[in-house]
PDB file of C-alpha atoms in Angstrom:
ATOM      1  CA  GLY A   1      -5.868 -12.025   0.702  1.00 68.00           C
ATOM      2  CA  GLN A   2      -3.413 -14.300   2.449  1.00 77.00           C
ATOM      3  CA  GLN A   3      -3.250 -14.318   6.230  1.00 85.00           C
ATOM      4  CA  LEU A   4      -1.000 -16.363   8.466  1.00 93.00           C
ATOM      5  CA  ASN A   5      -2.522 -18.845  10.902  1.00 95.00           C
ATOM      6  CA  GLN A   6      -2.274 -17.353  14.370  1.00 97.00           C
ATOM      7  CA  SER A   7      -3.468 -19.023  17.555  1.00 97.00           C
ATOM      8  CA  PRO A   8      -5.146 -18.749  19.872  1.00 97.00           C
ATOM      9  CA  GLN A   9      -7.734 -16.356  18.480  1.00 96.00           C
ATOM     10  CA  SER A  10      -8.367 -14.908  21.933  1.00 97.00           C
ATOM     11  CA  MET A  11      -7.156 -15.382  25.482  1.00 96.00           C
ATOM     12  CA  PHE A  12      -8.584 -14.386  28.827  1.00 96.00           C
ATOM     13  CA  ILE A  13      -5.965 -14.546  31.551  1.00 95.00           C
ATOM     14  CA  GLN A  14      -5.375 -13.270  35.038  1.00 96.00           C
ATOM     15  CA  GLU A  15      -2.807 -10.630  35.858  1.00 96.00           C
ATOM     16  CA  GLY A  16       0.547 -12.230  36.566  1.00 97.00           C
ATOM     17  CA  GLU A  17       0.040 -15.217  34.270  1.00 97.00           C
ATOM     18  CA  ASP A  18       2.287 -16.036  31.338  1.00 97.00           C
ATOM     19  CA  VAL A  19       0.921 -15.995  27.789  1.00 96.00           C
ATOM     20  CA  SER A  20       2.000 -17.841  24.679  1.00 97.00           C
ATOM     21  CA  MET A  21       0.815 -17.396  21.111  1.00 98.00           C
ATOM     22  CA  ASN A  22       2.106 -18.682  17.799  1.00 97.00           C
ATOM     23  CA  CYS A  23       1.966 -18.128  14.100  1.00 97.00           C
ATOM     24  CA  THR A  24       2.409 -20.555  11.210  1.00 96.00           C
ATOM     25  CA  SER A  25       2.783 -20.099   7.490  1.00 95.00           C
ATOM     26  CA  SER A  26       2.889 -22.244   4.385  1.00 93.00           C
ATOM     27  CA  SER A  27       5.634 -19.974   3.025  1.00 91.00           C
ATOM     28  CA  ILE A  28       9.041 -19.159   4.425  1.00 93.00           C
ATOM     29  CA  PHE A  29       9.912 -15.662   5.542  1.00 93.00           C
ATOM     30  CA  ASN A  30      13.215 -13.865   6.026  1.00 93.00           C
ATOM     31  CA  THR A  31      11.920 -11.814   8.938  1.00 94.00           C
ATOM     32  CA  TRP A  32       9.217 -12.375  11.521  1.00 96.00           C
ATOM     33  CA  LEU A  33       7.702  -9.403  13.322  1.00 97.00           C
ATOM     34  CA  TRP A  34       5.348  -9.137  16.265  1.00 98.00           C
ATOM     35  CA  TYR A  35       3.038  -6.147  16.714  1.00 98.00           C
ATOM     36  CA  LYS A  36       0.525  -4.997  19.331  1.00 98.00           C
ATOM     37  CA  GLN A  37      -2.489  -2.943  18.347  1.00 97.00           C
ATOM     38  CA  ASP A  38      -4.774  -0.968  20.637  1.00 95.00           C
ATOM     39  CA  PRO A  39      -8.304  -0.070  19.488  1.00 89.00           C
ATOM     40  CA  GLY A  40      -8.340   2.648  16.834  1.00 87.00           C
ATOM     41  CA  GLU A  41      -4.552   2.861  16.685  1.00 93.00           C
ATOM     42  CA  GLY A  42      -1.880   1.551  14.351  1.00 96.00           C
ATOM     43  CA  PRO A  43       0.150  -1.575  15.180  1.00 97.00           C
ATOM     44  CA  VAL A  44       3.231  -0.973  17.326  1.00 97.00           C
ATOM     45  CA  LEU A  45       6.316  -3.059  16.622  1.00 97.00           C
ATOM     46  CA  LEU A  46       7.312  -5.185  19.613  1.00 97.00           C
ATOM     47  CA  ILE A  47      10.001  -7.556  18.353  1.00 97.00           C
ATOM     48  CA  ALA A  48      11.775  -8.277  15.052  1.00 95.00           C
ATOM     49  CA  LEU A  49      13.423 -11.635  14.310  1.00 96.00           C
ATOM     50  CA  TYR A  50      15.930 -12.040  11.480  1.00 94.00           C
ATOM     51  CA  LYS A  51      17.450 -15.499  11.710  1.00 94.00           C
ATOM     52  CA  ALA A  52      15.994 -19.001  11.856  1.00 95.00           C
ATOM     53  CA  GLY A  53      16.231 -20.282  15.424  1.00 95.00           C
ATOM     54  CA  GLU A  54      16.768 -16.798  16.835  1.00 95.00           C
ATOM     55  CA  LEU A  55      15.336 -16.120  20.297  1.00 97.00           C
ATOM     56  CA  THR A  56      14.886 -12.442  21.146  1.00 97.00           C
ATOM     57  CA  SER A  57      13.607 -10.678  24.252  1.00 97.00           C
ATOM     58  CA  ASN A  58      12.174  -7.242  24.838  1.00 96.00           C
ATOM     59  CA  GLY A  59      11.435  -6.828  28.531  1.00 97.00           C
ATOM     60  CA  ARG A  60       8.743  -9.342  29.464  1.00 97.00           C
ATOM     61  CA  LEU A  61       8.330 -10.379  25.832  1.00 98.00           C
ATOM     62  CA  THR A  62      10.236 -13.223  24.220  1.00 98.00           C
ATOM     63  CA  ALA A  63       9.860 -14.337  20.625  1.00 98.00           C
ATOM     64  CA  GLN A  64      11.438 -17.048  18.510  1.00 97.00           C
ATOM     65  CA  PHE A  65      11.952 -17.470  14.784  1.00 97.00           C
ATOM     66  CA  GLY A  66      11.174 -21.084  13.895  1.00 96.00           C
ATOM     67  CA  ILE A  67      13.881 -23.304  12.440  1.00 96.00           C
ATOM     68  CA  THR A  68      11.806 -24.010   9.320  1.00 94.00           C
ATOM     69  CA  ARG A  69      11.314 -20.231   8.835  1.00 94.00           C
ATOM     70  CA  LYS A  70       7.593 -20.948   8.607  1.00 95.00           C
ATOM     71  CA  ASP A  71       6.619 -20.232  12.185  1.00 96.00           C
ATOM     72  CA  SER A  72       7.189 -18.009  15.182  1.00 98.00           C
ATOM     73  CA  PHE A  73       5.946 -17.714  18.725  1.00 97.00           C
ATOM     74  CA  LEU A  74       5.601 -14.903  21.241  1.00 98.00           C
ATOM     75  CA  ASN A  75       5.614 -15.281  25.016  1.00 98.00           C
ATOM     76  CA  ILE A  76       4.572 -12.623  27.497  1.00 98.00           C
ATOM     77  CA  SER A  77       5.599 -13.261  31.075  1.00 97.00           C
ATOM     78  CA  ALA A  78       3.847 -11.942  34.191  1.00 97.00           C
ATOM     79  CA  SER A  79       1.066 -10.186  32.290  1.00 97.00           C
ATOM     80  CA  ILE A  80      -0.211  -6.797  33.436  1.00 96.00           C
ATOM     81  CA  PRO A  81      -3.401  -4.904  32.535  1.00 94.00           C
ATOM     82  CA  SER A  82      -1.666  -2.746  29.903  1.00 95.00           C
ATOM     83  CA  ASP A  83      -0.864  -5.918  27.933  1.00 96.00           C
ATOM     84  CA  VAL A  84      -4.501  -5.916  26.803  1.00 97.00           C
ATOM     85  CA  GLY A  85      -4.807  -5.561  23.050  1.00 97.00           C
ATOM     86  CA  ILE A  86      -4.529  -7.487  19.820  1.00 97.00           C
ATOM     87  CA  TYR A  87      -1.221  -9.095  18.937  1.00 98.00           C
ATOM     88  CA  PHE A  88      -0.291  -9.731  15.331  1.00 97.00           C
ATOM     89  CA  CYS A  89       2.531 -11.670  13.804  1.00 97.00           C
ATOM     90  CA  ALA A  90       3.807 -10.636  10.387  1.00 96.00           C
ATOM     91  CA  GLY A  91       6.161 -12.222   7.894  1.00 94.00           C
ATOM     92  CA  HIS A  92       8.493 -10.261   5.642  1.00 91.00           C
ATOM     93  CA  PRO A  93       9.838 -11.912   2.464  1.00 85.00           C
ATOM     94  CA  GLY A  94      13.095  -9.970   2.450  1.00 79.00           C
ATOM     95  CA  THR A  95      12.752  -8.560  -1.021  1.00 77.00           C
ATOM     96  CA  ALA A  96       9.845  -6.155  -0.711  1.00 73.00           C
ATOM     97  CA  SER A  97       8.119  -4.091   1.951  1.00 70.00           C
ATOM     98  CA  LYS A  98       5.124  -6.373   1.841  1.00 87.00           C
ATOM     99  CA  LEU A  99       4.099  -7.851   5.153  1.00 92.00           C
ATOM    100  CA  THR A 100       1.740 -10.777   5.468  1.00 94.00           C
ATOM    101  CA  PHE A 101      -0.134 -10.601   8.753  1.00 95.00           C
ATOM    102  CA  GLY A 102      -1.551 -13.199  11.065  1.00 95.00           C
ATOM    103  CA  THR A 103      -5.197 -13.256  12.046  1.00 94.00           C
ATOM    104  CA  GLY A 104      -4.429 -11.758  15.447  1.00 96.00           C
ATOM    105  CA  THR A 105      -4.696 -12.851  19.085  1.00 97.00           C
ATOM    106  CA  ARG A 106      -6.946 -10.775  21.310  1.00 97.00           C
ATOM    107  CA  LEU A 107      -5.591 -10.680  24.855  1.00 97.00           C
ATOM    108  CA  GLN A 108      -7.726  -9.771  27.845  1.00 96.00           C
ATOM    109  CA  VAL A 109      -6.171  -9.496  31.301  1.00 94.00           C
ATOM    110  CA  THR A 110      -8.312  -9.632  34.416  1.00 89.00           C
ATOM    111  CA  LEU A 111      -7.202  -8.373  37.801  1.00 84.00           C
TER     112      LEU A 111
ATOM    113  CA  LYS B   1      12.592  11.384  15.858  1.00 62.00           C
ATOM    114  CA  ALA B   2       9.010  11.849  14.679  1.00 78.00           C
ATOM    115  CA  GLY B   3       7.019   8.742  13.841  1.00 94.00           C
ATOM    116  CA  VAL B   4       4.815   8.010  10.875  1.00 98.00           C
ATOM    117  CA  THR B   5       2.162  10.671  10.398  1.00 97.00           C
ATOM    118  CA  GLN B   6      -1.117   9.962   8.671  1.00 98.00           C
ATOM    119  CA  THR B   7      -3.748  12.540   7.854  1.00 98.00           C
ATOM    120  CA  PRO B   8      -6.599  12.860   8.298  1.00 98.00           C
ATOM    121  CA  ARG B   9      -7.364  10.573  11.262  1.00 97.00           C
ATOM    122  CA  TYR B  10     -11.048  10.281  10.417  1.00 97.00           C
ATOM    123  CA  LEU B  11     -13.065  10.703   7.249  1.00 97.00           C
ATOM    124  CA  ILE B  12     -16.713  10.257   6.359  1.00 98.00           C
ATOM    125  CA  LYS B  13     -17.517  10.054   2.671  1.00 98.00           C
ATOM    126  CA  THR B  14     -20.529   9.232   0.550  1.00 98.00           C
ATOM    127  CA  ARG B  15     -20.691   6.343  -1.908  1.00 98.00           C
ATOM    128  CA  GLY B  16     -19.352   7.348  -5.295  1.00 98.00           C
ATOM    129  CA  GLN B  17     -17.021  10.031  -3.961  1.00 98.00           C
ATOM    130  CA  GLN B  18     -13.261   9.798  -3.998  1.00 98.00           C
ATOM    131  CA  VAL B  19     -10.802  10.247  -1.161  1.00 98.00           C
ATOM    132  CA  THR B  20      -7.085  10.973  -0.756  1.00 98.00           C
ATOM    133  CA  LEU B  21      -5.123   9.895   2.299  1.00 98.00           C
ATOM    134  CA  SER B  22      -1.666  11.155   3.187  1.00 98.00           C
ATOM    135  CA  CYS B  23       1.339   9.563   4.873  1.00 98.00           C
ATOM    136  CA  SER B  24       4.632  11.090   5.974  1.00 98.00           C
ATOM    137  CA  PRO B  25       7.199   8.390   6.781  1.00 97.00           C
ATOM    138  CA  ILE B  26       9.883   8.500   9.441  1.00 97.00           C
ATOM    139  CA  SER B  27      12.716  10.809   8.420  1.00 96.00           C
ATOM    140  CA  GLY B  28      15.249   8.832   6.391  1.00 94.00           C
ATOM    141  CA  HIS B  29      12.850   6.031   5.536  1.00 95.00           C
ATOM    142  CA  ARG B  30      12.372   5.652   1.820  1.00 95.00           C
ATOM    143  CA  SER B  31       9.870   2.823   1.588  1.00 94.00           C
ATOM    144  CA  VAL B  32       6.172   3.337   2.236  1.00 96.00           C
ATOM    145  CA  SER B  33       3.521   0.651   2.141  1.00 96.00           C
ATOM    146  CA  TRP B  34      -0.219   0.831   2.661  1.00 97.00           C
ATOM    147  CA  TYR B  35      -2.583  -1.635   4.314  1.00 97.00           C
ATOM    148  CA  GLN B  36      -6.322  -1.919   4.703  1.00 97.00           C
ATOM    149  CA  GLN B  37      -7.676  -3.294   7.965  1.00 97.00           C
ATOM    150  CA  THR B  38     -11.237  -4.559   8.320  1.00 95.00           C
ATOM    151  CA  PRO B  39     -12.811  -6.862  10.913  1.00 91.00           C
ATOM    152  CA  GLY B  40     -13.561  -9.468   8.270  1.00 88.00           C
ATOM    153  CA  GLN B  41     -10.344  -9.506   6.237  1.00 89.00           C
ATOM    154  CA  GLY B  42      -7.782  -8.380   8.796  1.00 92.00           C
ATOM    155  CA  LEU B  43      -4.701  -6.503   7.613  1.00 94.00           C
ATOM    156  CA  GLN B  44      -4.324  -6.669   3.852  1.00 95.00           C
ATOM    157  CA  PHE B  45      -1.453  -5.258   1.794  1.00 95.00           C
ATOM    158  CA  LEU B  46      -2.469  -2.583  -0.711  1.00 96.00           C
ATOM    159  CA  PHE B  47       0.760  -1.397  -2.312  1.00 94.00           C
ATOM    160  CA  GLU B  48       4.372  -0.457  -1.712  1.00 94.00           C
ATOM    161  CA  TYR B  49       6.338   2.550  -2.942  1.00 95.00           C
ATOM    162  CA  PHE B  50      10.056   3.110  -3.081  1.00 94.00           C
ATOM    163  CA  SER B  51      11.906   5.854  -4.938  1.00 94.00           C
ATOM    164  CA  GLU B  52       8.596   7.219  -6.233  1.00 95.00           C
ATOM    165  CA  THR B  53       7.828   3.877  -7.920  1.00 95.00           C
ATOM    166  CA  GLN B  54       5.171   1.344  -7.060  1.00 94.00           C
ATOM    167  CA  ARG B  55       7.033  -1.915  -6.518  1.00 92.00           C
ATOM    168  CA  ASN B  56       4.241  -4.208  -5.404  1.00 90.00           C
ATOM    169  CA  LYS B  57       0.485  -4.168  -5.451  1.00 94.00           C
ATOM    170  CA  GLY B  58      -1.963  -6.259  -3.489  1.00 94.00           C
ATOM    171  CA  ASN B  59      -5.160  -7.812  -4.742  1.00 94.00           C
ATOM    172  CA  PHE B  60      -7.319  -4.692  -4.809  1.00 96.00           C
ATOM    173  CA  PRO B  61      -9.306  -3.147  -7.671  1.00 97.00           C
ATOM    174  CA  GLY B  62      -7.924  -0.348  -9.791  1.00 96.00           C
ATOM    175  CA  ARG B  63      -9.995   2.170  -7.816  1.00 98.00           C
ATOM    176  CA  PHE B  64      -7.194   2.022  -5.272  1.00 98.00           C
ATOM    177  CA  SER B  65      -4.109   3.910  -6.342  1.00 97.00           C
ATOM    178  CA  GLY B  66      -1.220   5.730  -4.803  1.00 97.00           C
ATOM    179  CA  ARG B  67       1.917   7.680  -5.395  1.00 97.00           C
ATOM    180  CA  GLN B  68       5.105   8.677  -3.667  1.00 98.00           C
ATOM    181  CA  PHE B  69       6.834  12.025  -3.840  1.00 98.00           C
ATOM    182  CA  SER B  70      10.536  12.820  -3.970  1.00 97.00           C
ATOM    183  CA  ASN B  71      10.565  13.498  -0.199  1.00 96.00           C
ATOM    184  CA  SER B  72       9.182   9.949   0.355  1.00 97.00           C
ATOM    185  CA  ARG B  73       5.776  11.212   1.450  1.00 98.00           C
ATOM    186  CA  SER B  74       2.982   9.125  -0.021  1.00 98.00           C
ATOM    187  CA  GLU B  75      -0.672   9.481  -0.832  1.00 98.00           C
ATOM    188  CA  MET B  76      -3.284   6.892  -1.618  1.00 98.00           C
ATOM    189  CA  ASN B  77      -6.485   7.553  -3.475  1.00 98.00           C
ATOM    190  CA  VAL B  78      -9.701   5.604  -3.617  1.00 98.00           C
ATOM    191  CA  SER B  79     -12.158   6.559  -6.334  1.00 97.00           C
ATOM    192  CA  THR B  80     -15.850   5.735  -6.662  1.00 98.00           C
ATOM    193  CA  LEU B  81     -16.119   4.768  -3.017  1.00 98.00           C
ATOM    194  CA  GLU B  82     -18.178   1.735  -2.025  1.00 98.00           C
ATOM    195  CA  LEU B  83     -19.621   0.859   1.373  1.00 98.00           C
ATOM    196  CA  GLY B  84     -17.121  -1.992   1.607  1.00 97.00           C
ATOM    197  CA  ASP B  85     -14.225   0.446   1.469  1.00 98.00           C
ATOM    198  CA  SER B  86     -14.973   1.465   5.038  1.00 98.00           C
ATOM    199  CA  ALA B  87     -11.857   0.479   6.940  1.00 97.00           C
ATOM    200  CA  LEU B  88      -8.803   1.612   8.844  1.00 98.00           C
ATOM    201  CA  TYR B  89      -6.107   2.502   6.313  1.00 98.00           C
ATOM    202  CA  LEU B  90      -2.604   2.138   7.655  1.00 98.00           C
ATOM    203  CA  CYS B  91       0.665   3.401   6.291  1.00 98.00           C
ATOM    204  CA  ALA B  92       3.955   1.735   7.183  1.00 96.00           C
ATOM    205  CA  SER B  93       7.425   3.187   6.836  1.00 96.00           C
ATOM    206  CA  SER B  94      10.706   1.285   6.515  1.00 93.00           C
ATOM    207  CA  LEU B  95      14.265   2.148   5.572  1.00 92.00           C
ATOM    208  CA  ASP B  96      14.053   0.316   2.264  1.00 86.00           C
ATOM    209  CA  PRO B  97      12.128  -2.640   0.796  1.00 83.00           C
ATOM    210  CA  GLY B  98      14.597  -5.247   1.953  1.00 80.00           C
ATOM    211  CA  TYR B  99      14.525  -4.069   5.550  1.00 80.00           C
ATOM    212  CA  GLY B 100      12.027  -6.052   7.587  1.00 82.00           C
ATOM    213  CA  GLU B 101      11.122  -3.631  10.339  1.00 90.00           C
ATOM    214  CA  ALA B 102       8.094  -1.546   9.406  1.00 94.00           C
ATOM    215  CA  PHE B 103       6.642   1.185  11.584  1.00 96.00           C
ATOM    216  CA  PHE B 104       3.002   2.111  11.338  1.00 97.00           C
ATOM    217  CA  GLY B 105       1.134   5.363  11.614  1.00 98.00           C
ATOM    218  CA  GLN B 106      -2.063   5.728  13.635  1.00 97.00           C
ATOM    219  CA  GLY B 107      -4.157   5.151  10.540  1.00 97.00           C
ATOM    220  CA  THR B 108      -7.025   6.901   8.834  1.00 98.00           C
ATOM    221  CA  ARG B 109     -10.480   5.641   9.708  1.00 97.00           C
ATOM    222  CA  LEU B 110     -12.604   5.918   6.556  1.00 98.00           C
ATOM    223  CA  THR B 111     -16.359   5.516   6.809  1.00 98.00           C
ATOM    224  CA  VAL B 112     -18.381   5.355   3.605  1.00 98.00           C
ATOM    225  CA  VAL B 113     -22.105   6.060   3.966  1.00 98.00           C
TER     226      VAL B 113
END
């Protein structure tokens, strides 16, 4: 099945560092979503973006909806150990509850 | 407000058996979609239900089926289980199909032996 291109695949960073990850698609989406998943659990919604060019923050997280509607990025500032997990982007077409997910970015934070 | 509830959390089945998984969406949410997550394929869309009707189906064989009840609760069924069906099955709940935000349950971990 289709998956969005998400990079980097994994990141090892030190506590306090900033993190950036992005997602690209060959198709346009009406909504971009970012999720975090811990092992054995379901994805938890972090940020939803609804308009091209939109920049949205949720605490230390900031995400942007690309102008072309084919990409999005997520920044995490001042990382902490509980940021460890896998981050997924997802695109929503606007007409159906069918999300297309990115390949995921595994984040490891060292003290 | 209660979140999305999936039962059971874990299942072990034998090849050839069938299995039924259950999902209760967030109160007021009428759209339920199902996803399969495996290490190799990532998160893949299975199907979507709204108003007791399947609106979209992913690229999975006919052994995978589902339904939605009048209270929006949903079940998915996999018949004639294969080893490759071992995965985390996730249910997502949203207000309606056009609403982007989807909230996931904890998933059902299915192991086929």
